[in-house]
mmCIF file of C-alpha atoms in Angstrom:
data_model
loop_
_atom_site.group_PDB
_atom_site.id
_atom_site.type_symbol
_atom_site.label_atom_id
_atom_site.label_comp_id
_atom_site.label_asym_id
_atom_site.label_seq_id
_atom_site.Cartn_x
_atom_site.Cartn_y
_atom_site.Cartn_z
ATOM 1 C CA MET A 30 128.890 66.135 161.617
ATOM 2 C CA LYS A 31 127.352 63.982 164.352
ATOM 3 C CA ILE A 32 124.470 66.427 164.771
ATOM 4 C CA ILE A 33 123.724 66.391 161.057
ATOM 5 C CA GLY A 34 123.754 62.609 161.135
ATOM 6 C CA PHE A 35 121.405 62.565 164.136
ATOM 7 C CA ILE A 36 118.964 64.918 162.392
ATOM 8 C CA ALA A 37 119.057 62.772 159.250
ATOM 9 C CA VAL A 38 118.338 59.638 161.289
ATOM 10 C CA CYS A 39 115.452 61.354 163.092
ATOM 11 C CA ILE A 40 113.864 62.566 159.847
ATOM 12 C CA THR A 41 114.218 59.131 158.218
ATOM 13 C CA GLY A 42 112.775 57.482 161.315
ATOM 14 C CA TRP A 43 109.840 59.888 161.350
ATOM 15 C CA LEU A 44 109.155 59.232 157.652
ATOM 16 C CA LEU A 45 109.224 55.472 158.212
ATOM 17 C CA LEU A 46 106.976 55.688 161.272
ATOM 18 C CA SER A 47 104.474 57.930 159.482
ATOM 19 C CA ALA A 48 104.256 55.315 156.710
ATOM 20 C CA ILE A 49 102.950 52.750 159.206
ATOM 21 C CA ASN A 50 99.416 54.147 158.920
ATOM 22 C CA ASP A 51 99.282 53.219 155.245
ATOM 23 C CA PHE A 52 100.146 49.574 155.858
ATOM 24 C CA PRO A 53 97.419 46.947 155.735
ATOM 25 C CA ASP A 54 96.679 45.186 159.019
ATOM 26 C CA PHE A 55 98.699 42.151 160.065
ATOM 27 C CA GLY A 56 97.310 39.122 158.242
ATOM 28 C CA ASP A 57 94.674 41.169 156.403
ATOM 29 C CA PRO A 58 93.179 38.932 153.673
ATOM 30 C CA HIS A 59 92.221 41.980 151.579
ATOM 31 C CA SER A 60 95.659 43.587 151.496
ATOM 32 C CA PRO A 61 96.981 44.307 147.975
ATOM 33 C CA ALA A 62 99.548 41.498 148.204
ATOM 34 C CA ASN A 63 96.856 38.941 149.026
ATOM 35 C CA GLY A 64 94.272 40.328 146.635
ATOM 36 C CA TYR A 65 96.434 39.981 143.559
ATOM 37 C CA ARG A 66 95.388 37.214 141.166
ATOM 38 C CA LEU A 67 98.747 35.410 141.313
ATOM 39 C CA SER A 68 98.659 34.999 145.091
ATOM 40 C CA GLN A 69 95.045 33.842 144.854
ATOM 41 C CA TYR A 70 96.208 31.187 142.404
ATOM 42 C CA TYR A 71 98.981 30.014 144.737
ATOM 43 C CA ILE A 72 96.638 29.879 147.703
ATOM 44 C CA THR A 73 93.883 27.909 145.980
ATOM 45 C CA ASP A 74 95.736 25.724 143.482
ATOM 46 C CA THR A 75 99.102 24.842 145.040
ATOM 47 C CA PHE A 76 97.861 21.690 146.697
ATOM 48 C CA THR A 77 96.027 20.371 143.626
ATOM 49 C CA ASP A 78 99.018 21.213 141.388
ATOM 50 C CA THR A 79 101.824 19.778 143.451
ATOM 51 C CA SER A 80 100.322 17.942 146.469
ATOM 52 C CA VAL A 81 102.580 20.009 148.723
ATOM 53 C CA PRO A 82 100.837 21.481 151.773
ATOM 54 C CA ASN A 83 103.541 24.087 152.447
ATOM 55 C CA MET A 84 102.806 26.827 149.927
ATOM 56 C CA VAL A 85 106.052 28.672 150.627
ATOM 57 C CA THR A 86 108.234 25.753 149.605
ATOM 58 C CA ALA A 87 106.085 25.063 146.551
ATOM 59 C CA VAL A 88 106.524 28.643 145.334
ATOM 60 C CA LEU A 89 110.214 28.606 146.191
ATOM 61 C CA ALA A 90 111.233 25.300 144.660
ATOM 62 C CA ASP A 91 108.670 24.742 141.936
ATOM 63 C CA TYR A 92 106.849 27.796 140.616
ATOM 64 C CA ARG A 93 109.893 30.010 140.987
ATOM 65 C CA GLY A 94 112.546 27.344 140.586
ATOM 66 C CA TYR A 95 114.821 29.548 138.490
ATOM 67 C CA ASP A 96 115.012 32.058 141.304
ATOM 68 C CA THR A 97 116.076 29.478 143.833
ATOM 69 C CA LEU A 98 118.555 27.841 141.470
ATOM 70 C CA PHE A 99 120.394 31.100 141.006
ATOM 71 C CA GLU A 100 120.112 31.986 144.699
ATOM 72 C CA THR A 101 122.034 28.790 145.319
ATOM 73 C CA VAL A 102 124.533 29.826 142.657
ATOM 74 C CA VAL A 103 124.898 33.193 144.435
ATOM 75 C CA ILE A 104 125.741 31.407 147.701
ATOM 76 C CA PHE A 105 128.208 29.175 145.854
ATOM 77 C CA THR A 106 129.835 32.194 144.191
ATOM 78 C CA ALA A 107 130.040 34.053 147.510
ATOM 79 C CA GLY A 108 131.761 31.079 149.118
ATOM 80 C CA ILE A 109 134.206 30.723 146.251
ATOM 81 C CA ALA A 110 134.943 34.460 146.396
ATOM 82 C CA ILE A 111 135.624 34.281 150.149
ATOM 83 C CA ILE A 112 137.970 31.336 149.629
ATOM 84 C CA GLY A 113 139.636 33.176 146.761
ATOM 85 C CA ILE A 114 140.223 36.313 148.828
ATOM 86 C CA LEU A 115 141.102 34.798 152.215
ATOM 87 C CA ARG A 116 142.781 31.470 151.525
ATOM 88 C CA ARG A 117 146.571 31.596 151.600
ATOM 89 C CA TYR A 118 148.663 28.595 150.747
ATOM 90 C CA GLY A 119 152.236 28.028 151.858
ATOM 91 C CA SER A 120 153.667 28.074 155.353
ATOM 92 C CA SER A 121 154.781 31.628 156.141
ATOM 93 C CA ASP A 122 153.402 31.611 159.694
ATOM 94 C CA LYS A 123 153.581 35.267 160.623
ATOM 95 C CA SER A 124 150.250 36.199 162.124
ATOM 96 C CA VAL A 125 150.107 33.362 164.658
ATOM 97 C CA GLY A 126 150.566 35.006 168.020
ATOM 98 C CA ARG A 127 149.562 32.039 170.123
ATOM 99 C CA SER A 128 151.620 29.102 171.350
ATOM 100 C CA LYS A 129 152.018 25.980 169.261
ATOM 101 C CA ALA A 130 150.410 23.820 171.946
ATOM 102 C CA PHE A 131 147.189 25.770 171.642
ATOM 103 C CA ILE A 132 147.122 25.140 167.922
ATOM 104 C CA GLU A 133 148.182 21.510 167.765
ATOM 105 C CA GLU A 134 146.559 19.891 170.789
ATOM 106 C CA PRO A 135 142.809 19.606 171.013
ATOM 107 C CA ARG A 136 141.420 21.366 174.052
ATOM 108 C CA LYS A 137 140.432 18.977 176.817
ATOM 109 C CA ASP A 138 137.354 20.353 178.497
ATOM 110 C CA LEU A 139 135.138 17.538 179.701
ATOM 111 C CA LEU A 140 132.024 19.654 180.137
ATOM 112 C CA ILE A 141 132.130 21.242 176.703
ATOM 113 C CA HIS A 142 133.075 18.006 174.945
ATOM 114 C CA THR A 143 130.282 16.010 176.548
ATOM 115 C CA THR A 144 127.703 18.695 175.853
ATOM 116 C CA CYS A 145 128.726 18.846 172.226
ATOM 117 C CA ARG A 146 128.737 15.075 171.910
ATOM 118 C CA LEU A 147 125.124 15.113 173.079
ATOM 119 C CA LEU A 148 124.045 18.174 171.120
ATOM 120 C CA ILE A 149 125.653 17.771 167.704
ATOM 121 C CA PRO A 150 123.807 14.566 166.682
ATOM 122 C CA ILE A 151 120.500 16.143 167.712
ATOM 123 C CA ILE A 152 121.275 19.332 165.791
ATOM 124 C CA GLN A 153 122.216 17.334 162.697
ATOM 125 C CA LEU A 154 119.142 15.152 162.984
ATOM 126 C CA PHE A 155 116.969 18.241 163.282
ATOM 127 C CA ALA A 156 118.707 19.734 160.237
ATOM 128 C CA LEU A 157 117.973 16.603 158.221
ATOM 129 C CA TYR A 158 114.362 16.709 159.388
ATOM 130 C CA VAL A 159 114.072 20.347 158.322
ATOM 131 C CA ILE A 160 115.461 19.478 154.877
ATOM 132 C CA ALA A 161 113.429 16.312 154.369
ATOM 133 C CA HIS A 162 110.199 17.716 155.752
ATOM 134 C CA GLY A 163 110.551 21.110 154.101
ATOM 135 C CA HIS A 164 107.592 20.681 151.777
ATOM 136 C CA HIS A 165 105.212 19.634 154.551
ATOM 137 C CA SER A 166 106.186 21.971 157.387
ATOM 138 C CA PRO A 167 108.225 25.173 157.659
ATOM 139 C CA GLY A 168 111.754 24.615 156.509
ATOM 140 C CA GLY A 169 113.682 23.649 153.426
ATOM 141 C CA GLY A 170 117.135 23.434 151.971
ATOM 142 C CA PHE A 171 118.452 26.832 153.018
ATOM 143 C CA GLN A 172 117.314 26.540 156.621
ATOM 144 C CA GLY A 173 118.357 22.927 157.038
ATOM 145 C CA GLY A 174 121.691 23.537 155.360
ATOM 146 C CA ALA A 175 122.389 26.483 157.640
ATOM 147 C CA ILE A 176 121.641 24.388 160.737
ATOM 148 C CA PHE A 177 123.768 21.504 159.436
ATOM 149 C CA GLY A 178 126.666 23.861 158.743
ATOM 150 C CA ALA A 179 126.263 25.367 162.211
ATOM 151 C CA SER A 180 126.671 21.907 163.762
ATOM 152 C CA PHE A 181 130.102 21.582 162.138
ATOM 153 C CA ILE A 182 131.013 25.048 163.382
ATOM 154 C CA LEU A 183 130.012 23.965 166.898
ATOM 155 C CA LEU A 184 132.287 20.947 166.560
ATOM 156 C CA ALA A 185 135.174 23.179 165.502
ATOM 157 C CA LEU A 186 134.498 25.561 168.392
ATOM 158 C CA ALA A 187 134.349 22.837 171.005
ATOM 159 C CA HIS A 188 137.454 20.913 169.906
ATOM 160 C CA ASN A 189 139.610 22.659 167.361
ATOM 161 C CA LEU A 190 139.532 23.221 163.658
ATOM 162 C CA LYS A 191 141.519 20.057 162.922
ATOM 163 C CA THR A 192 138.861 17.836 164.471
ATOM 164 C CA ALA A 193 136.184 19.370 162.296
ATOM 165 C CA GLU A 194 138.485 19.326 159.274
ATOM 166 C CA LYS A 195 138.781 15.563 159.654
ATOM 167 C CA ARG A 196 135.018 15.260 159.140
ATOM 168 C CA MET A 197 134.851 18.002 156.542
ATOM 169 C CA PRO A 198 138.149 18.454 154.668
ATOM 170 C CA GLU A 199 138.577 21.410 152.358
ATOM 171 C CA ARG A 200 138.448 19.261 149.252
ATOM 172 C CA ARG A 201 135.152 17.746 150.371
ATOM 173 C CA ILE A 202 133.716 21.204 151.069
ATOM 174 C CA LEU A 203 134.367 22.325 147.520
ATOM 175 C CA THR A 204 133.055 19.061 146.084
ATOM 176 C CA LEU A 205 129.852 19.236 148.137
ATOM 177 C CA ALA A 206 129.240 22.861 147.185
ATOM 178 C CA GLY A 207 129.545 21.971 143.513
ATOM 179 C CA VAL A 208 127.517 18.764 143.828
ATOM 180 C CA GLY A 209 124.620 20.700 145.370
ATOM 181 C CA ILE A 210 124.284 22.941 142.344
ATOM 182 C CA PHE A 211 124.737 19.984 140.003
ATOM 183 C CA ILE A 212 121.854 18.171 141.725
ATOM 184 C CA TYR A 213 119.601 21.199 141.327
ATOM 185 C CA ALA A 214 120.595 21.913 137.740
ATOM 186 C CA GLY A 215 120.491 18.179 137.003
ATOM 187 C CA PHE A 216 116.802 18.074 137.896
ATOM 188 C CA GLY A 217 116.224 20.919 135.469
ATOM 189 C CA LEU A 218 118.290 19.228 132.776
ATOM 190 C CA ALA A 219 116.439 15.928 133.232
ATOM 191 C CA CYS A 220 113.175 17.777 132.611
ATOM 192 C CA LEU A 221 114.711 19.338 129.518
ATOM 193 C CA ILE A 222 115.922 15.993 128.158
ATOM 194 C CA LEU A 223 112.539 14.350 128.712
ATOM 195 C CA GLY A 224 110.930 17.079 126.634
ATOM 196 C CA ASN A 225 109.509 19.573 129.102
ATOM 197 C CA ASN A 226 110.624 23.066 130.074
ATOM 198 C CA PHE A 227 113.664 23.583 132.277
ATOM 199 C CA LEU A 228 112.702 22.839 135.926
ATOM 200 C CA ASP A 229 109.161 21.765 134.982
ATOM 201 C CA TYR A 230 109.235 18.671 137.177
ATOM 202 C CA SER A 231 105.956 17.043 136.199
ATOM 203 C CA ILE A 232 107.584 15.198 133.269
ATOM 204 C CA LEU A 233 109.830 13.300 135.710
ATOM 205 C CA HIS A 234 106.980 10.895 136.406
ATOM 206 C CA LYS A 235 108.300 8.927 133.426
ATOM 207 C CA LEU A 236 111.375 7.926 135.415
ATOM 208 C CA LEU A 237 109.542 6.657 138.502
ATOM 209 C CA PRO A 238 106.236 4.866 139.022
ATOM 210 C CA ILE A 239 104.412 7.986 140.298
ATOM 211 C CA THR A 240 101.875 10.470 139.030
ATOM 212 C CA PRO A 241 102.984 13.844 137.554
ATOM 213 C CA ILE A 242 101.690 15.642 140.654
ATOM 214 C CA GLU A 243 103.727 13.435 142.967
ATOM 215 C CA ALA A 244 106.718 13.925 140.685
ATOM 216 C CA ARG A 245 106.595 17.664 141.387
ATOM 217 C CA SER A 246 106.435 17.027 145.119
ATOM 218 C CA HIS A 247 109.348 14.587 145.119
ATOM 219 C CA SER A 248 111.474 16.749 142.820
ATOM 220 C CA MET A 249 111.065 19.607 145.293
ATOM 221 C CA LEU A 250 112.618 17.372 147.934
ATOM 222 C CA GLY A 251 115.437 16.607 145.494
ATOM 223 C CA VAL A 252 116.297 20.204 144.758
ATOM 224 C CA GLU A 253 116.060 21.083 148.454
ATOM 225 C CA ILE A 254 118.694 18.428 149.136
ATOM 226 C CA GLY A 255 120.891 20.024 146.486
ATOM 227 C CA VAL A 256 120.477 23.452 148.082
ATOM 228 C CA ALA A 257 121.277 21.989 151.499
ATOM 229 C CA PHE A 258 124.556 20.494 150.232
ATOM 230 C CA THR A 259 125.746 23.846 148.932
ATOM 231 C CA VAL A 260 124.655 25.867 151.976
ATOM 232 C CA THR A 261 126.234 23.416 154.456
ATOM 233 C CA ALA A 262 129.557 23.377 152.631
ATOM 234 C CA ILE A 263 129.780 27.130 152.112
ATOM 235 C CA MET A 264 128.747 27.875 155.706
ATOM 236 C CA PHE A 265 131.552 25.772 157.125
ATOM 237 C CA SER A 266 134.084 26.969 154.571
ATOM 238 C CA ILE A 267 133.457 30.631 155.487
ATOM 239 C CA TYR A 268 134.004 29.765 159.151
ATOM 240 C CA SER A 269 137.200 27.794 158.613
ATOM 241 C CA ASN A 270 138.675 30.460 156.359
ATOM 242 C CA LEU A 271 137.761 33.270 158.712
ATOM 243 C CA VAL A 272 139.055 31.856 161.980
ATOM 244 C CA SER A 273 142.311 30.268 160.884
ATOM 245 C CA SER A 274 144.069 33.144 159.111
ATOM 246 C CA SER A 275 143.103 31.070 156.106
ATOM 247 C CA ARG A 276 145.698 28.366 156.670
ATOM 248 C CA MET A 277 143.228 25.766 157.951
ATOM 249 C CA LYS A 278 145.364 24.991 160.964
ATOM 250 C CA GLU A 279 144.094 26.471 164.197
ATOM 251 C CA GLY A 280 140.659 27.155 165.577
ATOM 252 C CA LEU A 281 139.093 30.055 167.350
ATOM 253 C CA MET B 28 99.859 37.942 168.643
ATOM 254 C CA ILE B 29 99.989 38.799 172.338
ATOM 255 C CA TRP B 30 100.003 42.538 172.773
ATOM 256 C CA ALA B 31 101.963 42.794 176.038
ATOM 257 C CA PHE B 32 104.556 40.212 174.968
ATOM 258 C CA ASP B 33 105.083 42.149 171.736
ATOM 259 C CA LEU B 34 105.643 45.381 173.624
ATOM 260 C CA ILE B 35 108.193 43.843 176.001
ATOM 261 C CA LEU B 36 110.062 42.270 173.071
ATOM 262 C CA LEU B 37 110.071 45.555 171.166
ATOM 263 C CA ILE B 38 111.410 47.505 174.159
ATOM 264 C CA PHE B 39 114.183 44.946 174.674
ATOM 265 C CA LEU B 40 114.947 45.041 170.947
ATOM 266 C CA VAL B 41 115.392 48.817 170.941
ATOM 267 C CA ILE B 42 117.461 48.693 174.145
ATOM 268 C CA THR B 43 119.830 46.022 172.770
ATOM 269 C CA ALA B 44 120.166 47.894 169.477
ATOM 270 C CA ILE B 45 121.135 51.128 171.261
ATOM 271 C CA ILE B 46 123.552 49.341 173.608
ATOM 272 C CA ALA B 47 125.174 47.475 170.704
ATOM 273 C CA LEU B 48 125.845 50.819 169.037
ATOM 274 C CA GLN B 49 126.990 52.617 172.193
ATOM 275 C CA VAL B 50 129.244 50.063 173.881
ATOM 276 C CA ARG B 51 132.966 50.594 173.278
ATOM 277 C CA ASP B 52 134.171 47.015 173.628
ATOM 278 C CA LEU B 53 133.760 45.279 170.272
ATOM 279 C CA LEU B 54 133.383 41.822 171.816
ATOM 280 C CA SER B 55 130.499 42.965 174.047
ATOM 281 C CA ALA B 56 128.912 44.683 171.071
ATOM 282 C CA THR B 57 129.070 41.376 169.205
ATOM 283 C CA MET B 58 127.470 39.469 172.068
ATOM 284 C CA ILE B 59 124.689 42.053 172.397
ATOM 285 C CA PHE B 60 124.160 41.829 168.675
ATOM 286 C CA GLY B 61 123.613 38.095 169.183
ATOM 287 C CA VAL B 62 120.972 38.901 171.802
ATOM 288 C CA TYR B 63 119.362 41.303 169.315
ATOM 289 C CA SER B 64 119.228 38.515 166.720
ATOM 290 C CA PHE B 65 117.643 36.161 169.197
ATOM 291 C CA LEU B 66 114.947 38.705 170.096
ATOM 292 C CA MET B 67 114.344 39.178 166.387
ATOM 293 C CA CYS B 68 113.987 35.375 166.115
ATOM 294 C CA LEU B 69 111.331 35.447 168.852
ATOM 295 C CA PHE B 70 109.526 38.127 166.860
ATOM 296 C CA TRP B 71 109.491 35.991 163.709
ATOM 297 C CA ALA B 72 108.247 32.973 165.628
ATOM 298 C CA GLU B 73 105.555 35.065 167.250
ATOM 299 C CA MET B 74 104.377 36.409 163.900
ATOM 300 C CA GLY B 75 104.020 32.855 162.573
ATOM 301 C CA ALA B 76 107.069 32.732 160.301
ATOM 302 C CA VAL B 77 108.639 29.688 161.934
ATOM 303 C CA ASP B 78 111.109 28.936 159.140
ATOM 304 C CA VAL B 79 112.428 32.496 159.190
ATOM 305 C CA ALA B 80 112.623 32.239 162.980
ATOM 306 C CA PHE B 81 114.914 29.255 163.134
ATOM 307 C CA THR B 82 117.028 30.518 160.274
ATOM 308 C CA GLU B 83 117.472 33.706 162.278
ATOM 309 C CA ALA B 84 118.356 31.633 165.353
ATOM 310 C CA ALA B 85 120.908 29.544 163.451
ATOM 311 C CA ILE B 86 122.440 32.248 161.263
ATOM 312 C CA GLY B 87 121.732 35.515 163.071
ATOM 313 C CA ALA B 88 122.280 34.474 166.663
ATOM 314 C CA GLY B 89 124.633 31.538 166.042
ATOM 315 C CA VAL B 90 126.811 31.643 162.976
ATOM 316 C CA SER B 91 127.109 35.375 162.350
ATOM 317 C CA THR B 92 128.007 35.952 166.006
ATOM 318 C CA VAL B 93 130.779 33.388 165.608
ATOM 319 C CA PHE B 94 131.942 35.089 162.400
ATOM 320 C CA LEU B 95 132.011 38.482 164.105
ATOM 321 C CA ILE B 96 133.891 37.081 167.110
ATOM 322 C CA ALA B 97 136.396 35.513 164.733
ATOM 323 C CA THR B 98 136.873 38.907 163.138
ATOM 324 C CA VAL B 99 137.103 40.719 166.497
ATOM 325 C CA PHE B 100 139.759 38.180 167.514
ATOM 326 C CA ARG B 101 142.000 39.581 164.752
ATOM 327 C CA THR B 102 141.593 43.212 165.798
ATOM 328 C CA SER B 103 142.719 45.195 168.833
ATOM 329 C CA ARG B 104 140.004 45.067 171.418
ATOM 330 C CA ARG B 105 138.916 48.658 171.965
ATOM 331 C CA SER B 106 137.759 51.050 169.277
ATOM 332 C CA SER B 107 139.856 54.221 169.034
ATOM 333 C CA ASP B 108 137.152 56.897 168.943
#
């Protein structure tokens, strides 16, 4: 069986490698993907349409806003499914093989605590920068949210789960995850109410003293913040469910 | 794109991938998988996809390694085959 598997892997690998010759060169401006009319439009007109220098974010959050909205919903659904499968309520402590002291008392390691105290604010600040600056430089809601969630996981690793739970209780996780999607969908709904298409942000200039082009830019920031809320909450909720036998008591 | 740097990264990438598959201890396999993710992150950064690179660093090398360790923690340590 192993030999058959090895032969299959070799043949697949050879097929993939022989396909390399047909690829366009790295960064080739005349490759089919770049030559298509739609990509030409994005490359030339994104800045005049939305005043956002980062084309990737403009495509992600504006031109293809539906896509991103439902990507966020997918993350939300995945998180809810993980909570639904793993979370166990009640107090039948069977699987805990470690001593109570390990669970209840926070670990006292000066080196790790001090490092985390220094690092976590910087990580969170960087995450906020990535979210807020996502339409001017590489980044955005998904990336920033992932980094922000990772900072909470670092806190839980360095102390114990209870310390992180104090900052991010389960109820708040679920609220934040929902609020993120509501922010995103709310932007779409506001456009709908003001008489434009769903997620067509340019109409939002009626609410604020800005031009329609600026309205698209600022709305992108808004929806990115919504995405970041959901990603942060779900990231930490997966961790806390996974490490604690789903009782939210101990840490790793 | 620096040719020699690319080659070194690629060789390390293949080596870590093979070791991660071959090693018997699940915890070591997880750690090597984290190294693999970090090399992948260097690749993204080198190809100019900075946002993909730091997502890979945060999720691939950081969070998913933690998730896998959390899962390994609940299993017996050595694989049976």
